[in-house]
Short mmCIF file of N, CA and C in Angstrom, two decimals:
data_model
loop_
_atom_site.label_atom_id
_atom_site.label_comp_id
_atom_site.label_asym_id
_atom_site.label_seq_id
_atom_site.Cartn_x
_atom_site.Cartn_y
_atom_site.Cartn_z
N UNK A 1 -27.92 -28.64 -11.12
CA UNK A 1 -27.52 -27.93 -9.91
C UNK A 1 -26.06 -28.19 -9.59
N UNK A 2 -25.49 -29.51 -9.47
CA UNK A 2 -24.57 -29.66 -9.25
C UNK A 2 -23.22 -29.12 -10.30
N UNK A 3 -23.54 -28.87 -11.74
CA UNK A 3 -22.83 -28.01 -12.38
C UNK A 3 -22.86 -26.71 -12.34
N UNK A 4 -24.23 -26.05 -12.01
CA UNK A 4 -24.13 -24.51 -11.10
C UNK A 4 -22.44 -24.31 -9.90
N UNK A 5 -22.70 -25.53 -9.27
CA UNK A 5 -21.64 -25.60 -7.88
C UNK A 5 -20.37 -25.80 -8.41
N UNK A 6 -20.28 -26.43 -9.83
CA UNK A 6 -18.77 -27.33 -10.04
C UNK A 6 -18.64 -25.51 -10.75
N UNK A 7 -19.28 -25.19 -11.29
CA UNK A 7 -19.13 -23.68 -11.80
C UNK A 7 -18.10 -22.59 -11.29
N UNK A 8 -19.14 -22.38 -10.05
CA UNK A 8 -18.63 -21.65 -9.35
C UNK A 8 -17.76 -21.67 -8.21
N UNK A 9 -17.57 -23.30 -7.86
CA UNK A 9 -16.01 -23.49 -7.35
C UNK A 9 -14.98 -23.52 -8.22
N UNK A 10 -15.58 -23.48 -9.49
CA UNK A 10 -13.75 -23.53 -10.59
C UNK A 10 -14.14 -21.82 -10.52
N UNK A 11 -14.57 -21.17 -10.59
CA UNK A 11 -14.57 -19.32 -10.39
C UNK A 11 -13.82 -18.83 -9.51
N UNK A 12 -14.06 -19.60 -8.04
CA UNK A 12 -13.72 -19.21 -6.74
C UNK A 12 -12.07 -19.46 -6.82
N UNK A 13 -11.81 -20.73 -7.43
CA UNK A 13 -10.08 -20.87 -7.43
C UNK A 13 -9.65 -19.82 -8.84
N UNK A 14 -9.93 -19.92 -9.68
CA UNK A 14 -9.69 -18.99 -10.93
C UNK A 14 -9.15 -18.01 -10.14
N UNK A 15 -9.67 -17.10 -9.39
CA UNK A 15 -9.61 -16.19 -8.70
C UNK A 15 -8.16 -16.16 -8.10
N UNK A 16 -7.46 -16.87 -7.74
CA UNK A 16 -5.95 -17.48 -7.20
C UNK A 16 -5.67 -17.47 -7.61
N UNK A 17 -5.04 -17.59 -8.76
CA UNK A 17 -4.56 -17.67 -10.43
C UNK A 17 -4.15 -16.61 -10.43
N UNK A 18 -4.72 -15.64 -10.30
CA UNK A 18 -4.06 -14.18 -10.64
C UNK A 18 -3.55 -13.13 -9.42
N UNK A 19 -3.01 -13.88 -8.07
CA UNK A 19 -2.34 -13.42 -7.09
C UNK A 19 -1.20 -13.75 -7.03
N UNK A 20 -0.68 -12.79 -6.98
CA UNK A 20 1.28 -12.88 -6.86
C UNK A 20 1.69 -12.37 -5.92
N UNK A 21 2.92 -13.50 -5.64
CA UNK A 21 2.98 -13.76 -4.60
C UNK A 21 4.63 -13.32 -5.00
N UNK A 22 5.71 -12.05 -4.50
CA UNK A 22 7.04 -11.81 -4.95
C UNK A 22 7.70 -13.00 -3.72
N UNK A 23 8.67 -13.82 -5.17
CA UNK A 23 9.73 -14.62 -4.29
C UNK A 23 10.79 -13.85 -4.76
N UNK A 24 11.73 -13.60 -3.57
CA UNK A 24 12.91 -13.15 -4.05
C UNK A 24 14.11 -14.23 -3.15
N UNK A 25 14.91 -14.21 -3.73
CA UNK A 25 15.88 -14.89 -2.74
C UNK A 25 17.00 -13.80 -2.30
N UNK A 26 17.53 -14.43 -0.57
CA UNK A 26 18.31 -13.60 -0.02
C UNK A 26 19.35 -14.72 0.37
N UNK A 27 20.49 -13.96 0.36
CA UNK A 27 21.30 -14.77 0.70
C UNK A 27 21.87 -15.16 2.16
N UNK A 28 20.76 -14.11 3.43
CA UNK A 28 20.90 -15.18 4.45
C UNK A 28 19.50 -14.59 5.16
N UNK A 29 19.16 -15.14 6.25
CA UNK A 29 17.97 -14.55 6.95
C UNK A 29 17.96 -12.95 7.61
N UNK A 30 18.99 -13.03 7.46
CA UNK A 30 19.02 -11.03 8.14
C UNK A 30 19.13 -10.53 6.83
N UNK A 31 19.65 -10.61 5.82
CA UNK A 31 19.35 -9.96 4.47
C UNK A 31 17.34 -10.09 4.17
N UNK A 32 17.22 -11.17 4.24
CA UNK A 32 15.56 -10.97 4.67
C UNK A 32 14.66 -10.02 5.66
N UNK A 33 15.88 -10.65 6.76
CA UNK A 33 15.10 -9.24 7.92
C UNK A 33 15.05 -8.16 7.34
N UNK A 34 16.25 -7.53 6.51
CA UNK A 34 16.66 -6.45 6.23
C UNK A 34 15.23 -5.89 4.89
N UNK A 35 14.98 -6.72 4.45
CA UNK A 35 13.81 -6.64 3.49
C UNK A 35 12.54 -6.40 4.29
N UNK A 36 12.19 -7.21 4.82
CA UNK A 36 11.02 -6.79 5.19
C UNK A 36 11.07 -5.55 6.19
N UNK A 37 11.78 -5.68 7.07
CA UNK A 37 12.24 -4.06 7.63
C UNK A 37 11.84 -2.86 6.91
N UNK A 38 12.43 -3.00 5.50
CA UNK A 38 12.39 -1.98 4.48
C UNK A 38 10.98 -1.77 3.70
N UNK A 39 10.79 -2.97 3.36
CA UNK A 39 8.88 -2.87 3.00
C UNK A 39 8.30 -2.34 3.84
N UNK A 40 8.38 -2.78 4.59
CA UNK A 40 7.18 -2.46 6.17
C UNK A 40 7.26 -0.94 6.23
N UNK A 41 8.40 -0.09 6.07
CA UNK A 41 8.74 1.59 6.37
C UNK A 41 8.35 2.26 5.34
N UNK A 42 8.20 1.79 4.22
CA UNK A 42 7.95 2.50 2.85
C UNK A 42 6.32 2.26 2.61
N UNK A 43 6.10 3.51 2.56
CA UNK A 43 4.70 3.60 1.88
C UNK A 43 4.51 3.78 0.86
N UNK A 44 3.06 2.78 0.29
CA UNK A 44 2.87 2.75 -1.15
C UNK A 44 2.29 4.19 -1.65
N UNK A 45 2.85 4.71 -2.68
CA UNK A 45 2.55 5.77 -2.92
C UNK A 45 1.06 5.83 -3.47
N UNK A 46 0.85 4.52 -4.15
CA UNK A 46 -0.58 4.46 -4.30
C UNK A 46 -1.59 4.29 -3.78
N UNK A 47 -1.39 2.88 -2.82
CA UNK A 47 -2.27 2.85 -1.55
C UNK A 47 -1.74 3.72 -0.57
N UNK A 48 -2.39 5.16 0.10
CA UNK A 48 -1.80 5.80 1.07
C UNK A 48 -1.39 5.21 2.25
N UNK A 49 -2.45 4.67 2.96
CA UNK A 49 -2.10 4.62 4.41
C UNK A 49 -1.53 2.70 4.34
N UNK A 50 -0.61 2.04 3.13
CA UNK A 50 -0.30 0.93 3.50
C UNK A 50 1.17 1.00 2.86
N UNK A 51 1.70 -0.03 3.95
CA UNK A 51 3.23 -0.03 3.51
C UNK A 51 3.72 -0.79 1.61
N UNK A 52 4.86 -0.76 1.26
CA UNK A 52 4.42 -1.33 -0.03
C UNK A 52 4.47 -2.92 0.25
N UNK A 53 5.03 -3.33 1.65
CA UNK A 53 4.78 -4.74 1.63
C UNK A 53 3.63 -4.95 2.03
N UNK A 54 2.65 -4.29 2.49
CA UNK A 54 1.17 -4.98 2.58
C UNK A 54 0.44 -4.44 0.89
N UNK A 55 0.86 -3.88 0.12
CA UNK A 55 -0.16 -3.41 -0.78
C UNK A 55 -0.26 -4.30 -2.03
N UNK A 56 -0.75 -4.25 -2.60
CA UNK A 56 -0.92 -5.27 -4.28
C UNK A 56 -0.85 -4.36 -4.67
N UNK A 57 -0.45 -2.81 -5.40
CA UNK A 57 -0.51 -2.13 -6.56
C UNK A 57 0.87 -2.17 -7.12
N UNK A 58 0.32 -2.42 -8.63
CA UNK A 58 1.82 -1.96 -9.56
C UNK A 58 3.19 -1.45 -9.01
N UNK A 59 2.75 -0.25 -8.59
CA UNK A 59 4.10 0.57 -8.09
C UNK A 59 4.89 -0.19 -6.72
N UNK A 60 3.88 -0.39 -6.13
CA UNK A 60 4.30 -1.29 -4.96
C UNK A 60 5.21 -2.33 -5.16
N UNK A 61 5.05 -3.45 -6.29
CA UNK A 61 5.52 -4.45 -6.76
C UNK A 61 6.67 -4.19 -7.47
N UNK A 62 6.84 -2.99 -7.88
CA UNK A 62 8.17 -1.94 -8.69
C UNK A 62 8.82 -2.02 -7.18
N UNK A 63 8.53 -0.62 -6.59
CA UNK A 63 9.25 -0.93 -5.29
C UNK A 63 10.04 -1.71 -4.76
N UNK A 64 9.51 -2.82 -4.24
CA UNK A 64 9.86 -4.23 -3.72
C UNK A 64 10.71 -4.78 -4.33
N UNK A 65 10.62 -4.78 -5.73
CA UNK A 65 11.64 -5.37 -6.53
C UNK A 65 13.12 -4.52 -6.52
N UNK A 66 12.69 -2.75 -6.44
CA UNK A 66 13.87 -1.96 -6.59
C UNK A 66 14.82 -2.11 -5.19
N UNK A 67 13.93 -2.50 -3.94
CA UNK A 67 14.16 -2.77 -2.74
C UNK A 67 15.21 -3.67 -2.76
N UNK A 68 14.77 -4.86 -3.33
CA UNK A 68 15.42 -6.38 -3.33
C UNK A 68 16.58 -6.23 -3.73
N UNK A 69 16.50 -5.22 -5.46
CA UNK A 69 17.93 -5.24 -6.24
C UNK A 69 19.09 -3.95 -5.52
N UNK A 70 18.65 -2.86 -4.94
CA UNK A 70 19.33 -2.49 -4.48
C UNK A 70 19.82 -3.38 -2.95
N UNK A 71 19.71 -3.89 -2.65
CA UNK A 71 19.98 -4.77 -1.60
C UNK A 71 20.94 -5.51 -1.81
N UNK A 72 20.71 -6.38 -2.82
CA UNK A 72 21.57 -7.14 -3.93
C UNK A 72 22.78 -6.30 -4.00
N UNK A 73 22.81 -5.18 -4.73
CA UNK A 73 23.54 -4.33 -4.83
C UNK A 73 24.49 -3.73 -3.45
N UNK A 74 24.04 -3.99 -2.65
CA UNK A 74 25.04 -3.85 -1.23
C UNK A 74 24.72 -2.48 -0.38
N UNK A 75 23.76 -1.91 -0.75
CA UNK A 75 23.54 -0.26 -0.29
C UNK A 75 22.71 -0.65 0.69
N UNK A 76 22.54 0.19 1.76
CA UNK A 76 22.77 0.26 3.12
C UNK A 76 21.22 0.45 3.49
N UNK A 77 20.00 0.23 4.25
CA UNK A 77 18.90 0.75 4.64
C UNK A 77 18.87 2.72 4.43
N UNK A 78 19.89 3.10 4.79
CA UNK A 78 19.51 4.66 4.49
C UNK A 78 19.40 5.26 3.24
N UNK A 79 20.72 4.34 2.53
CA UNK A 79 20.94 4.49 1.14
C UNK A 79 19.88 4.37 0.13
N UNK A 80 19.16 3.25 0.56
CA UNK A 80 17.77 2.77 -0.48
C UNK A 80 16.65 3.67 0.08
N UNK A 81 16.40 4.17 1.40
CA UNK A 81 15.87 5.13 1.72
C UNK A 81 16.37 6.23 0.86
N UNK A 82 17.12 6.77 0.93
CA UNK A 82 17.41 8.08 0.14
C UNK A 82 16.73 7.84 -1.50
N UNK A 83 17.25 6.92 -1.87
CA UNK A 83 16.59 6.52 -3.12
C UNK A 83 15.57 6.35 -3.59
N UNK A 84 14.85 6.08 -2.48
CA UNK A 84 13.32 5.75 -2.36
C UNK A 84 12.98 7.39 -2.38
N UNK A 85 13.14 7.97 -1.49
CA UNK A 85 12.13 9.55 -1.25
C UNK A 85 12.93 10.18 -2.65
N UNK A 86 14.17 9.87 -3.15
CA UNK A 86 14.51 10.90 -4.28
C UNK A 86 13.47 10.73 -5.78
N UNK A 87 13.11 9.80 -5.98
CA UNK A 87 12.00 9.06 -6.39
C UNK A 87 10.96 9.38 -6.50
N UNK A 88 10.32 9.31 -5.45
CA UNK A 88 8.99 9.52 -4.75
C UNK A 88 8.27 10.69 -4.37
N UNK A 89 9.52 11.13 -3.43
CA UNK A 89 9.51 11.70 -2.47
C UNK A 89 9.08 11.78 -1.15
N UNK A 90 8.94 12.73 -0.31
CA UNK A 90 8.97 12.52 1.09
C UNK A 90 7.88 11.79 1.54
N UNK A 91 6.78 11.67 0.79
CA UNK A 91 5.56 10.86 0.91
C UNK A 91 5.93 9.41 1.70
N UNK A 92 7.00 8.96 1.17
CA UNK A 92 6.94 7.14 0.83
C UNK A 92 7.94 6.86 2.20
N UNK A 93 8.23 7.68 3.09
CA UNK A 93 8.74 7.57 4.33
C UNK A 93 7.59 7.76 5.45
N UNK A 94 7.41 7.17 6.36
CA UNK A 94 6.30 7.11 7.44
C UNK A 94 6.76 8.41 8.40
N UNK A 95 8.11 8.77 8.42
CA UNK A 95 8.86 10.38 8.76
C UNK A 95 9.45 10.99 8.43
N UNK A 96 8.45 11.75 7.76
CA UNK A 96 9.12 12.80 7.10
C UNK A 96 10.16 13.61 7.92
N UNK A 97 11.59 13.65 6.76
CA UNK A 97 12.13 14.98 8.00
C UNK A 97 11.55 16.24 7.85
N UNK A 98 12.20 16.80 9.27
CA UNK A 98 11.77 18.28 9.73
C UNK A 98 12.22 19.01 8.49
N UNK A 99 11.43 19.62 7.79
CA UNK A 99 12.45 20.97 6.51
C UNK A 99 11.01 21.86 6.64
N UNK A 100 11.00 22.81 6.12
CA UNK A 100 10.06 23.80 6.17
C UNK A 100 8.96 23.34 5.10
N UNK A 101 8.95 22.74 4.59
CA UNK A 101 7.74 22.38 3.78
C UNK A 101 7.12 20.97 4.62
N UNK A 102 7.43 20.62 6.01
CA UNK A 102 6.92 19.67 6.37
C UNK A 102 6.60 20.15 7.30
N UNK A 103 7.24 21.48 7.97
CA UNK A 103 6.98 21.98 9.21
C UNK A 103 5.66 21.42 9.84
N UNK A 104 4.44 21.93 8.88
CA UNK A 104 3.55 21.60 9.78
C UNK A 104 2.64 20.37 9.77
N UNK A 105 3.69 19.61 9.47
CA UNK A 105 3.57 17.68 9.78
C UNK A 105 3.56 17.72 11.19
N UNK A 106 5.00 18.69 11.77
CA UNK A 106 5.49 18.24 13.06
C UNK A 106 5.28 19.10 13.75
N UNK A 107 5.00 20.46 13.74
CA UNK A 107 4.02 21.34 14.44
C UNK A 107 2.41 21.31 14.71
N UNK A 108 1.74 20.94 13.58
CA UNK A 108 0.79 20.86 13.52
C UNK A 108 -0.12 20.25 14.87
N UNK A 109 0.57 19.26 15.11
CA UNK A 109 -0.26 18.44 16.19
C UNK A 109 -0.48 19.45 17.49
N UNK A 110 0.96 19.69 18.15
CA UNK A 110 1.05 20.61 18.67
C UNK A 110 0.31 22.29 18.93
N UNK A 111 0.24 22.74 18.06
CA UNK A 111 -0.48 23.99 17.66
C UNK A 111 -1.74 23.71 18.33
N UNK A 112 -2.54 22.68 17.88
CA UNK A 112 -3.80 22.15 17.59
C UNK A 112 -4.20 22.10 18.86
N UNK A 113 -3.18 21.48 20.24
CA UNK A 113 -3.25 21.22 21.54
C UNK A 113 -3.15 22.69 22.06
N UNK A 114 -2.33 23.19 21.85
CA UNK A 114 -2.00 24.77 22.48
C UNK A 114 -3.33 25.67 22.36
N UNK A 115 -3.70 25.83 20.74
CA UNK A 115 -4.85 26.56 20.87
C UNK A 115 -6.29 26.12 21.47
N UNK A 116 -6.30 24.33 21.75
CA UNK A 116 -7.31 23.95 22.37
C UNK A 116 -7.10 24.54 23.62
N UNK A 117 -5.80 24.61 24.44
CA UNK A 117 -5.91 24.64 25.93
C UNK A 117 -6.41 25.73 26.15
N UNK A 118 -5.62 26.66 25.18
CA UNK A 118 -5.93 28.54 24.62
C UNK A 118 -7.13 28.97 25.18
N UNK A 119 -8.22 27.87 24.18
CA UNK A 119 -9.89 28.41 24.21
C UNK A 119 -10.05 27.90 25.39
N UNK A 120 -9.61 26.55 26.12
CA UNK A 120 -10.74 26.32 27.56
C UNK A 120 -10.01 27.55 28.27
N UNK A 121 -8.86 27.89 28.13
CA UNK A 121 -8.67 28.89 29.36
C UNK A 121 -9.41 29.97 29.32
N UNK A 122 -9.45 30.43 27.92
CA UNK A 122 -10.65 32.08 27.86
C UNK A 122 -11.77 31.59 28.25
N UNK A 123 -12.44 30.47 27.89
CA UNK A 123 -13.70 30.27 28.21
C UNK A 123 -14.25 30.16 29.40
N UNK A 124 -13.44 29.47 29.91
CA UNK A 124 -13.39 29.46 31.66
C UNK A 124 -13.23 30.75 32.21
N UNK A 125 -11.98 31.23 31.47
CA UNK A 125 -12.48 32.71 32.27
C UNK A 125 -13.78 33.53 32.27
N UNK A 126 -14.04 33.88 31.36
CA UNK A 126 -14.98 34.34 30.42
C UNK A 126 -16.64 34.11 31.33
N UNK A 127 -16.04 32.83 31.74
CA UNK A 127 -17.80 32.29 32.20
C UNK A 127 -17.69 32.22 33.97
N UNK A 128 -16.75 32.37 34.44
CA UNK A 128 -16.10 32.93 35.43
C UNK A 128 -16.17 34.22 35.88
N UNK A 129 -16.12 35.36 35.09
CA UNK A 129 -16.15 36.47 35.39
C UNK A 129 -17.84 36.86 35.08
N UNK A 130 -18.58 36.16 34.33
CA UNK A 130 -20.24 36.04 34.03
C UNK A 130 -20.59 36.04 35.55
N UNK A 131 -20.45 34.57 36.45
CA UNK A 131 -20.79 34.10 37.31
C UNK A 131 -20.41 34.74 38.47
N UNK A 132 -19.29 35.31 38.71
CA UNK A 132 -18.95 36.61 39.59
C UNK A 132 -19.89 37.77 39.68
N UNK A 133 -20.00 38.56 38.83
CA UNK A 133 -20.99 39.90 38.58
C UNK A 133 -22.16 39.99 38.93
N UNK A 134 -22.63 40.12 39.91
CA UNK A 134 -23.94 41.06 40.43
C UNK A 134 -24.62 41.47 39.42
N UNK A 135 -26.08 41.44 39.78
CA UNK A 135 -26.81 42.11 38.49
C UNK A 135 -26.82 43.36 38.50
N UNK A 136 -27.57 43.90 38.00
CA UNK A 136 -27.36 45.19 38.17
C UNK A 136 -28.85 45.55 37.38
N UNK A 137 -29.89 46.99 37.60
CA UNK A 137 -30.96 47.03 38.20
C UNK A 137 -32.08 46.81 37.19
N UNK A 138 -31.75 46.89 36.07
CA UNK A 138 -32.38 46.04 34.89
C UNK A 138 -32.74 44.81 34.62
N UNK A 139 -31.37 44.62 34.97
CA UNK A 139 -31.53 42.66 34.77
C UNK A 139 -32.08 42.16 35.66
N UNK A 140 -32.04 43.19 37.27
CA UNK A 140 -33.12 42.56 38.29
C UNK A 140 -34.36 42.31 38.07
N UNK A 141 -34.60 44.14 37.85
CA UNK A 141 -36.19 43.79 36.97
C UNK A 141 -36.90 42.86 36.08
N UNK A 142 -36.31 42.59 35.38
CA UNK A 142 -36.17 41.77 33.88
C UNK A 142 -36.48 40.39 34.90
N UNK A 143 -35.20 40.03 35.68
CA UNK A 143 -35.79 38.72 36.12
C UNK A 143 -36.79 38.50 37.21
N UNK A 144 -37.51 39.46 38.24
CA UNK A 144 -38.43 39.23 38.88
C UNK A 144 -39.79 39.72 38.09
N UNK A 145 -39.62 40.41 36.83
CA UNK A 145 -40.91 40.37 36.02
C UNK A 145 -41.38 38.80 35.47
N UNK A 146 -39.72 38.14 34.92
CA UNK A 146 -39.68 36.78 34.62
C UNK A 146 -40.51 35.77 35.36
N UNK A 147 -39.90 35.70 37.00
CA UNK A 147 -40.64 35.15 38.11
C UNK A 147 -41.72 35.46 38.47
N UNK A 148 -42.58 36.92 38.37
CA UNK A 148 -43.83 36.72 38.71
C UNK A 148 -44.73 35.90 37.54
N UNK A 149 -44.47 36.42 36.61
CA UNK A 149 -45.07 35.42 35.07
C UNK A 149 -45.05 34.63 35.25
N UNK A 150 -43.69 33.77 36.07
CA UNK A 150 -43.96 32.28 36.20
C UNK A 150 -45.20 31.82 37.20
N UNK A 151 -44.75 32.31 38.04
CA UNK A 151 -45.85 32.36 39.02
C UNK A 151 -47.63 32.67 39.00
N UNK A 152 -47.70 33.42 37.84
CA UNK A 152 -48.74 33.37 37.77
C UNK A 152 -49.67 32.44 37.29
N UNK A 153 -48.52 31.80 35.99
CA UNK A 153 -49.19 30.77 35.48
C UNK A 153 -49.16 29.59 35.90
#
């Protein structure tokens, strides 16, 4: 039993062994800020909805590194941005700019609200002008034939 346990606690650390962990060095703490700033805004193109500094995939770890060396290299947060979406593309920015193939990134939401307000207003009307109208001598009939039936039974 107790080699079952020594087993599967050498499994459980094994498991650590194969997490990497990117050290890079900066040459002061705002060159760091400046890094993680930049991870944090860039999305992994592989994992969608995570930045490439929260993700573990390949490309991510490309990234980070291209991040670091252009940094190294002296180019500016917009600069490595530009580099990044020329790359990528517009995906790997959390905002996309406005151009007509994104239009309805930044319309979309909008639209969505307008035509909601759209329908409660017809509907309201709609059930408004129902509730206004008098019957008229059919539908009277119709409903006191309704009511005596009820009544009878």
């Amino acid at each position: 039993m107790s080699r079952v346990i020594a087993i599967l606690i050498g499994m459980l650390f094994s498991v650590s062994v194969y997490a990497a962990i990117d050290t890079f060095q900066f040459d002061s703490a705002q060159q760091e800020q400046q890094y993680r700033h930049l991870t944090e805004s860039l999305r992994c193109p592989k994992c969608q909805n995570n930045s490439i500094a929260d993700s573990n995939s390949m490309i991510a770890a490309d990234m980070r590194q291209k991040v670091w060396q252009l940094m190294k290299q002296g180019q500016s947060n917009q600069q490595i941005t530009q580099y990044m979406v020329a790359r990528y593309g517009n995906f790997v920015t959390y905002e996309p700019p406005l151009m007509l193939s994104t239009l309805i990134l930044w319309a979309g939401p909008a639209l969505f609200v307008l035509l909601g307000a759209l329908t409660l207003v017809l509907r309201s009307r709609r059930s408004g002008i129902a509730a206004d109208q008098p019957l008229d001598d059919e539908e009277r009939q119709r409903l006191d034939a309704l009511l005596n039936d009820k009544g009878k039974s």
